[in-house]
Amino acid sequence: MRFTLCKVELTHGVLAALVGGLAPAVVTTAARAQEAPVALVGARIHTAAGPAIENGTIVFADGVITALGAGVAPPAGAEVVDVSGMVIMPGMLDNHSHIGADSRDLNEFPVRFGPQHRIRDVLSPDDAFWKGAVKGGVTTVITGPGSGEVSSGQAIVIKTWGESIDERVVKERGGLKIAMGRKRPDQSPTTSMAVTAMLRAKFIEAQEYQARWDAWEEGGQEGPAPPRDLAMEAVVRVLTGEDRIRAHVHQAHDILAIIRLSQEFDFSLAIHHSTEAYKVADDIAEAGIDVVGMPLFTRIALADEVMATGTLMNEKGVRFTFHTDDPVVGSKWQRGNAGLGIRYGMTEQDALEAVTINPAAIAGVEDRVGSLEVGKDADIVVLNGTWYEVSTLVTRVYVNGMVAYDREGEVP
Amino acid sequence: MIRAIGAAVLAMATLAGGRADVQAQAVALTGGLVYPISSEPVEGGTVLFVDGRIAAVGVDVDIPAGAEVVDVTGSVVMPGIIDAMSYYGIAGEDMNEVPNPLTPELRIIEAFAPFGTFGSGEAGEIRVRELLSGGVTATYIGPGDATVVGGQGAVVKTAGARFDDLIVREPAAIDITLGGRPASTYREQSRSPSTRMAVVAQLRDLLVRTQEWMATSDAADAGPRNLGMEALARMLRGEIPARVQANATRDIRVAIELAEEFGFELVIDAGAGAHQMRDELADRGIPVVLGPISHPYISGEEIPDPGDYGGVDERNAVWLNEAGVHVSLASFSRGFGRFGPGVAGQWLLIDASIARGHGMSEADVLRAVTLNPAEVLGVADRLGSLEAGKDADLVVFDGDPLSIRTWATRVYVGGQLVYEREN
């Protein structure tokens, strides 16, 4: 239906204009790279890499942060932007999103195991919802297929703003989605047991598939190569560590089941939604897996224990991040998740990291995004107050050093 | 000291052989920042309530001997939050009588189950803890939006000793839905009304039949009774309003036209596109019960259909309020953790905070979740502000009610402490 949204906008806006002979410049030629250095001066800066900097300056050039601190002087020729009284935080990440895709394209229901499916192939650059994410200060998302199947395919790490989908990709391997727990009753597997059994069988099948290829390689590539299997290739990437599993899982027994599989087949794992993670927190900590957890902002009424998942995971030393599951909650409310986390006992710093550096590290892109540090991408959010309050507005967002959103230019 | 007084009151109640809540019981909340809503905030104020009703609000309040005094210095005291639209306590399968698109005779109160899910919870007085944790002390409940005329809604409290104590007003309104939602219900079944046109035609026809029925059977008090007509007659006589769910401007227009044609009092529900008609709504004095802004309320659908939903905007409440439209913020939530299209009811103040951030004043925002809903629900004589004579339904917050960090620490309904949280 999102696609419809775009189509209607095009029909009413662009086509009407074309028919009327007033063709606007539909394709804008936005600058592809930041031109002059920019210095944001005077804000309280939450870097997510250390304590907040009061009255700080952040300088970036060519899309990368070049200097940061309290006593930093803007370089000659820099565009100096006075942001005194404002608050700066890193562009946020949302590690579990479906943004950019039509919801009808998220699940190939007849295929119970479809790791060959790629979200990248259905991402629309026009999706109006990307804008909402940018406005909310979410500059990178891991967007992926749905949870209707045992595996629905491959996610991608991508920025929410930029010239084209291809240019916005931060990392192709955003994780292979699997969904634990019961499935629709029309086709096997339907029970949690059967889902786990199917996964075990598929991982074994992938090991055998890889063994065939290894044998062919080791045999000097004699004879015809084994037939390629796109589904198995995706699973093999998980087994070799090139990609990791992102597992949709709510119930405690399913969390234990996927941990068991991760140990049996030695793959890297993040559990998503993680509603009952609080019941098996010690098992999670011992397994050293990542948790992408609740709440989903104001969308679902949940028990206090679930709302406080972040607090508990931090106590246990588990890497934790919030998610919006866009469109379940708009990506722009990721900041509100952090606010609720603080409400339920997280420290401000832990909650900040849970929407910035933690999701970046879980996605394996912490070298580029997730904190404000010299050498990292200039993905910067400027706010008019306390960063985690929902009454605070994002006033400006930079992505790769370029203004991706500016409230001044938008109001009313 | 406080404990001793409490014990004395309890002893009196025991001696009298009755329940404590029917005995003379005075409680004074002292030292807090009091938001009466109907008047300016009072710093270091006292709220005194006796026998479940507010007796006095102010700085110099004489506290009667024997009153329970609760020092709430550093806290905020305000009237209980009122959610002007929710499906709280209604099972999903009880929300819509789909086989019949026009069912004015149905009463939501007969499906209302505020007792928690089967097999859970403890016996005793009725407490909707989930809503109380957000300071919500009353809510409007109505039939769902899958059909055209859903039936009769009610205003209920979130705590009380018995079911009947919960009911504030019933019927409180007739629930009607325009637009794509009812049309899609019947389109899926290949039956009428499957278009917007048919939705409106069937509704108009029903209202015409009601007028005829009123002119004969009802007026003469002679004809056979018709429960649906009786309910609609109350609406046409102006005793209760029509709550018309309409998001797109074309549907809001239809609602206004029907209200003019049949002379009923109109409230626009959800109103995603209402800001586009704000001046007209203000001129006509038509109130809006706005769908949640922390998640786009889309009439039962997950993703906006632009045909139905042109221009949701977080500033909707701000724009309507600025134009002079009577605005209430509502959750449209489902009960018991149900995953619905609205936000969870206890988070209504988060929506208020968002509106605050976009420039609505603190006073107007707080009014939009207390006194405005009380007015639109026709219960402002009892609820919605801290004024002498009104029900002692109030909340103590441990800080700014619009901060995400703030908790409701004490909630009183009818003067009874029904929720308490230590932080």
Tab-separated table of N, CA and C in Angstrom, chain A residues 309-394:
chain	number	residue	atom	x	y	z
A	309	THR	N	13.144	-4.413	29.663
A	309	THR	CA	14.118	-5.347	29.080
A	309	THR	C	15.507	-4.714	28.967
A	310	GLY	N	15.560	-3.478	28.494
A	310	GLY	CA	16.855	-2.818	28.302
A	310	GLY	C	17.631	-2.690	29.597
A	311	THR	N	16.919	-2.329	30.654
A	311	THR	CA	17.559	-2.179	31.962
A	311	THR	C	18.195	-3.496	32.396
A	312	LEU	N	17.421	-4.574	32.255
A	312	LEU	CA	17.903	-5.886	32.685
A	312	LEU	C	19.079	-6.343	31.827
A	313	MET	N	18.987	-6.148	30.515
A	313	MET	CA	20.057	-6.602	29.627
A	313	MET	C	21.358	-5.851	29.924
A	314	ASN	N	21.241	-4.561	30.211
A	314	ASN	CA	22.436	-3.808	30.565
A	314	ASN	C	23.055	-4.328	31.860
A	315	GLU	N	22.197	-4.649	32.822
A	315	GLU	CA	22.702	-5.224	34.080
A	315	GLU	C	23.450	-6.523	33.834
A	316	LYS	N	22.949	-7.297	32.848
A	316	LYS	CA	23.544	-8.607	32.580
A	316	LYS	C	24.727	-8.526	31.624
A	317	GLY	N	25.013	-7.312	31.152
A	317	GLY	CA	26.135	-7.157	30.220
A	317	GLY	C	25.817	-7.594	28.803
A	318	VAL	N	24.534	-7.607	28.460
A	318	VAL	CA	24.123	-8.008	27.114
A	318	VAL	C	23.980	-6.762	26.242
A	319	ARG	N	24.508	-6.826	25.018
A	319	ARG	CA	24.355	-5.691	24.108
A	319	ARG	C	22.898	-5.609	23.672
A	320	PHE	N	22.311	-4.419	23.843
A	320	PHE	CA	20.867	-4.256	23.664
A	320	PHE	C	20.567	-3.054	22.782
A	321	THR	N	19.566	-3.199	21.925
A	321	THR	CA	19.054	-2.038	21.203
A	321	THR	C	17.535	-2.114	21.105
A	322	PHE	N	16.928	-0.942	20.923
A	322	PHE	CA	15.478	-0.876	20.691
A	322	PHE	C	15.191	-1.049	19.210
A	323	HIS	N	13.925	-1.226	18.884
A	323	HIS	CA	13.524	-1.291	17.476
A	323	HIS	C	12.143	-0.688	17.323
A	324	THR	N	11.800	-0.334	16.079
A	324	THR	CA	10.453	0.193	15.828
A	324	THR	C	9.606	-0.789	15.028
A	325	ASP	N	10.273	-1.708	14.310
A	325	ASP	CA	9.535	-2.644	13.465
A	325	ASP	C	8.685	-1.872	12.441
A	326	ASP	N	9.141	-0.698	12.056
A	326	ASP	CA	8.396	0.123	11.099
A	326	ASP	C	7.837	-0.777	9.997
A	327	PRO	N	6.533	-0.786	9.710
A	327	PRO	CA	5.530	0.220	10.049
A	327	PRO	C	4.734	-0.028	11.335
A	328	VAL	N	5.125	-0.999	12.143
A	328	VAL	CA	4.379	-1.217	13.388
A	328	VAL	C	4.420	0.054	14.236
A	329	VAL	N	5.609	0.615	14.330
A	329	VAL	CA	5.777	1.954	14.901
A	329	VAL	C	6.617	2.716	13.884
A	330	GLY	N	6.333	3.980	13.672
A	330	GLY	CA	7.148	4.762	12.743
A	330	GLY	C	8.584	4.842	13.240
A	331	SER	N	9.556	4.715	12.325
A	331	SER	CA	10.977	4.774	12.724
A	331	SER	C	11.279	6.010	13.546
A	332	LYS	N	10.534	7.084	13.282
A	332	LYS	CA	10.853	8.339	13.947
A	332	LYS	C	10.676	8.261	15.456
A	333	TRP	N	9.999	7.219	15.953
A	333	TRP	CA	9.801	7.117	17.389
A	333	TRP	C	10.853	6.283	18.083
A	334	GLN	N	11.937	5.939	17.387
A	334	GLN	CA	13.031	5.220	18.035
A	334	GLN	C	13.524	6.002	19.261
A	335	ARG	N	13.553	7.310	19.149
A	335	ARG	CA	13.969	8.167	20.270
A	335	ARG	C	13.009	8.004	21.454
A	336	GLY	N	11.728	7.820	21.152
A	336	GLY	CA	10.740	7.599	22.207
A	336	GLY	C	10.961	6.268	22.916
A	337	ASN	N	11.428	5.259	22.168
A	337	ASN	CA	11.778	3.991	22.812
A	337	ASN	C	12.847	4.212	23.866
A	338	ALA	N	13.842	5.011	23.510
A	338	ALA	CA	14.915	5.293	24.468
A	338	ALA	C	14.353	6.014	25.693
A	339	GLY	N	13.428	6.941	25.457
A	339	GLY	CA	12.795	7.652	26.571
A	339	GLY	C	12.079	6.682	27.500
A	340	LEU	N	11.358	5.731	26.910
A	340	LEU	CA	10.663	4.738	27.731
A	340	LEU	C	11.679	3.855	28.466
A	341	GLY	N	12.799	3.570	27.805
A	341	GLY	CA	13.851	2.789	28.459
A	341	GLY	C	14.339	3.489	29.719
A	342	ILE	N	14.549	4.800	29.611
A	342	ILE	CA	14.991	5.586	30.773
A	342	ILE	C	13.905	5.560	31.842
A	343	ARG	N	12.664	5.706	31.401
A	343	ARG	CA	11.541	5.641	32.349
A	343	ARG	C	11.583	4.355	33.154
A	344	TYR	N	11.950	3.268	32.475
A	344	TYR	CA	11.968	1.969	33.145
A	344	TYR	C	13.354	1.598	33.673
A	345	GLY	N	14.188	2.593	33.922
A	345	GLY	CA	15.389	2.327	34.713
A	345	GLY	C	16.726	2.367	34.011
A	346	MET	N	16.769	2.522	32.692
A	346	MET	CA	18.074	2.606	32.035
A	346	MET	C	18.718	3.950	32.364
A	347	THR	N	20.049	3.984	32.386
A	347	THR	CA	20.717	5.279	32.512
A	347	THR	C	20.574	6.002	31.172
A	348	GLU	N	20.719	7.338	31.214
A	348	GLU	CA	20.605	8.099	29.965
A	348	GLU	C	21.662	7.641	28.958
A	349	GLN	N	22.874	7.360	29.460
A	349	GLN	CA	23.954	6.948	28.563
A	349	GLN	C	23.641	5.574	27.942
A	350	ASP	N	23.166	4.635	28.759
A	350	ASP	CA	22.833	3.303	28.227
A	350	ASP	C	21.721	3.407	27.188
A	351	ALA	N	20.721	4.256	27.458
A	351	ALA	CA	19.613	4.402	26.518
A	351	ALA	C	20.089	5.052	25.220
A	352	LEU	N	21.016	6.017	25.352
A	352	LEU	CA	21.583	6.658	24.163
A	352	LEU	C	22.324	5.627	23.312
A	353	GLU	N	23.160	4.839	23.969
A	353	GLU	CA	23.923	3.824	23.231
A	353	GLU	C	22.994	2.798	22.595
A	354	ALA	N	21.849	2.585	23.228
A	354	ALA	CA	20.904	1.580	22.720
A	354	ALA	C	20.203	2.020	21.436
A	355	VAL	N	20.315	3.288	21.064
A	355	VAL	CA	19.736	3.720	19.787
A	355	VAL	C	20.816	4.221	18.826
A	356	THR	N	22.080	4.081	19.228
A	356	THR	CA	23.164	4.593	18.373
A	356	THR	C	24.249	3.538	18.161
A	357	ILE	N	25.200	3.459	19.075
A	357	ILE	CA	26.371	2.609	18.838
A	357	ILE	C	26.026	1.121	18.957
A	358	ASN	N	25.090	0.782	19.846
A	358	ASN	CA	24.749	-0.641	19.976
A	358	ASN	C	24.131	-1.217	18.701
A	359	PRO	N	23.093	-0.570	18.148
A	359	PRO	CA	22.558	-1.122	16.895
A	359	PRO	C	23.587	-1.105	15.768
A	360	ALA	N	24.512	-0.139	15.796
A	360	ALA	CA	25.563	-0.104	14.771
A	360	ALA	C	26.476	-1.313	14.926
A	361	ALA	N	26.838	-1.606	16.177
A	361	ALA	CA	27.730	-2.737	16.422
A	361	ALA	C	27.032	-4.056	16.105
A	362	ILE	N	25.748	-4.139	16.433
A	362	ILE	CA	25.001	-5.370	16.147
A	362	ILE	C	24.944	-5.599	14.640
A	363	ALA	N	24.878	-4.504	13.873
A	363	ALA	CA	24.847	-4.620	12.414
A	363	ALA	C	26.246	-4.688	11.808
A	364	GLY	N	27.279	-4.511	12.634
A	364	GLY	CA	28.648	-4.572	12.127
A	364	GLY	C	29.060	-3.356	11.317
A	365	VAL	N	28.475	-2.199	11.621
A	365	VAL	CA	28.828	-0.987	10.884
A	365	VAL	C	29.287	0.121	11.836
A	366	GLU	N	29.795	-0.280	13.013
A	366	GLU	CA	30.172	0.705	14.024
A	366	GLU	C	31.431	1.474	13.633
A	367	ASP	N	32.142	0.998	12.594
A	367	ASP	CA	33.294	1.767	12.122
A	367	ASP	C	32.855	3.035	11.381
A	368	ARG	N	31.624	3.056	10.895
A	368	ARG	CA	31.160	4.213	10.118
A	368	ARG	C	30.105	5.058	10.829
A	369	VAL	N	29.181	4.415	11.532
A	369	VAL	CA	28.051	5.147	12.104
A	369	VAL	C	27.829	4.737	13.559
A	370	GLY	N	26.924	5.452	14.237
A	370	GLY	CA	26.520	5.060	15.579
A	370	GLY	C	27.113	5.906	16.691
A	371	SER	N	28.122	6.713	16.384
A	371	SER	CA	28.654	7.631	17.394
A	371	SER	C	29.292	8.805	16.673
A	372	LEU	N	29.498	9.870	17.426
A	372	LEU	CA	30.154	11.048	16.865
A	372	LEU	C	31.624	10.977	17.247
A	373	GLU	N	32.448	10.601	16.290
A	373	GLU	CA	33.888	10.485	16.518
A	373	GLU	C	34.598	10.885	15.222
A	374	VAL	N	35.777	11.397	15.363
A	374	VAL	CA	36.550	11.800	14.185
A	374	VAL	C	36.758	10.589	13.274
A	375	GLY	N	36.490	10.793	11.991
A	375	GLY	CA	36.646	9.717	11.015
A	375	GLY	C	35.351	9.011	10.675
A	376	LYS	N	34.333	9.237	11.488
A	376	LYS	CA	33.055	8.584	11.198
A	376	LYS	C	32.182	9.459	10.303
A	377	ASP	N	31.157	8.838	9.712
A	377	ASP	CA	30.221	9.571	8.860
A	377	ASP	C	29.576	10.721	9.635
A	378	ALA	N	29.407	11.845	8.965
A	378	ALA	CA	28.775	13.000	9.605
A	378	ALA	C	27.254	12.855	9.538
A	379	ASP	N	26.738	11.896	10.318
A	379	ASP	CA	25.291	11.690	10.471
A	379	ASP	C	24.927	12.265	11.836
A	380	ILE	N	24.337	13.444	11.812
A	380	ILE	CA	24.229	14.251	13.037
A	380	ILE	C	22.803	14.762	13.198
A	381	VAL	N	22.290	14.679	14.426
A	381	VAL	CA	20.938	15.142	14.715
A	381	VAL	C	21.005	16.336	15.665
A	382	VAL	N	20.330	17.411	15.305
A	382	VAL	CA	20.249	18.597	16.161
A	382	VAL	C	18.827	18.669	16.723
A	383	LEU	N	18.729	18.866	18.049
A	383	LEU	CA	17.417	18.892	18.708
A	383	LEU	C	17.272	20.158	19.539
A	384	ASN	N	16.008	20.492	19.870
A	384	ASN	CA	15.787	21.729	20.620
A	384	ASN	C	15.590	21.490	22.115
A	385	GLY	N	16.000	20.344	22.623
A	385	GLY	CA	15.853	20.082	24.053
A	385	GLY	C	16.398	18.711	24.408
A	386	THR	N	16.025	18.251	25.583
A	386	THR	CA	16.484	16.952	26.089
A	386	THR	C	16.224	15.865	25.044
A	387	TRP	N	17.272	15.132	24.685
A	387	TRP	CA	17.186	14.292	23.489
A	387	TRP	C	16.120	13.203	23.569
A	388	TYR	N	15.816	12.706	24.769
A	388	TYR	CA	14.915	11.551	24.851
A	388	TYR	C	13.461	11.923	25.129
A	389	GLU	N	13.172	13.214	25.306
A	389	GLU	CA	11.770	13.600	25.551
A	389	GLU	C	11.030	13.697	24.212
A	390	VAL	N	9.805	13.185	24.165
A	390	VAL	CA	9.068	13.247	22.888
A	390	VAL	C	8.550	14.655	22.605
A	391	SER	N	8.569	15.523	23.616
A	391	SER	CA	8.184	16.907	23.349
A	391	SER	C	9.340	17.696	22.723
A	392	THR	N	10.507	17.084	22.694
A	392	THR	CA	11.653	17.712	22.027
A	392	THR	C	11.566	17.443	20.526
A	393	LEU	N	11.882	18.463	19.744
A	393	LEU	CA	11.805	18.319	18.293
A	393	LEU	C	13.196	18.193	17.681
A	394	VAL	N	13.284	17.367	16.683
A	394	VAL	CA	14.480	17.339	15.852
A	394	VAL	C	14.394	18.550	14.935
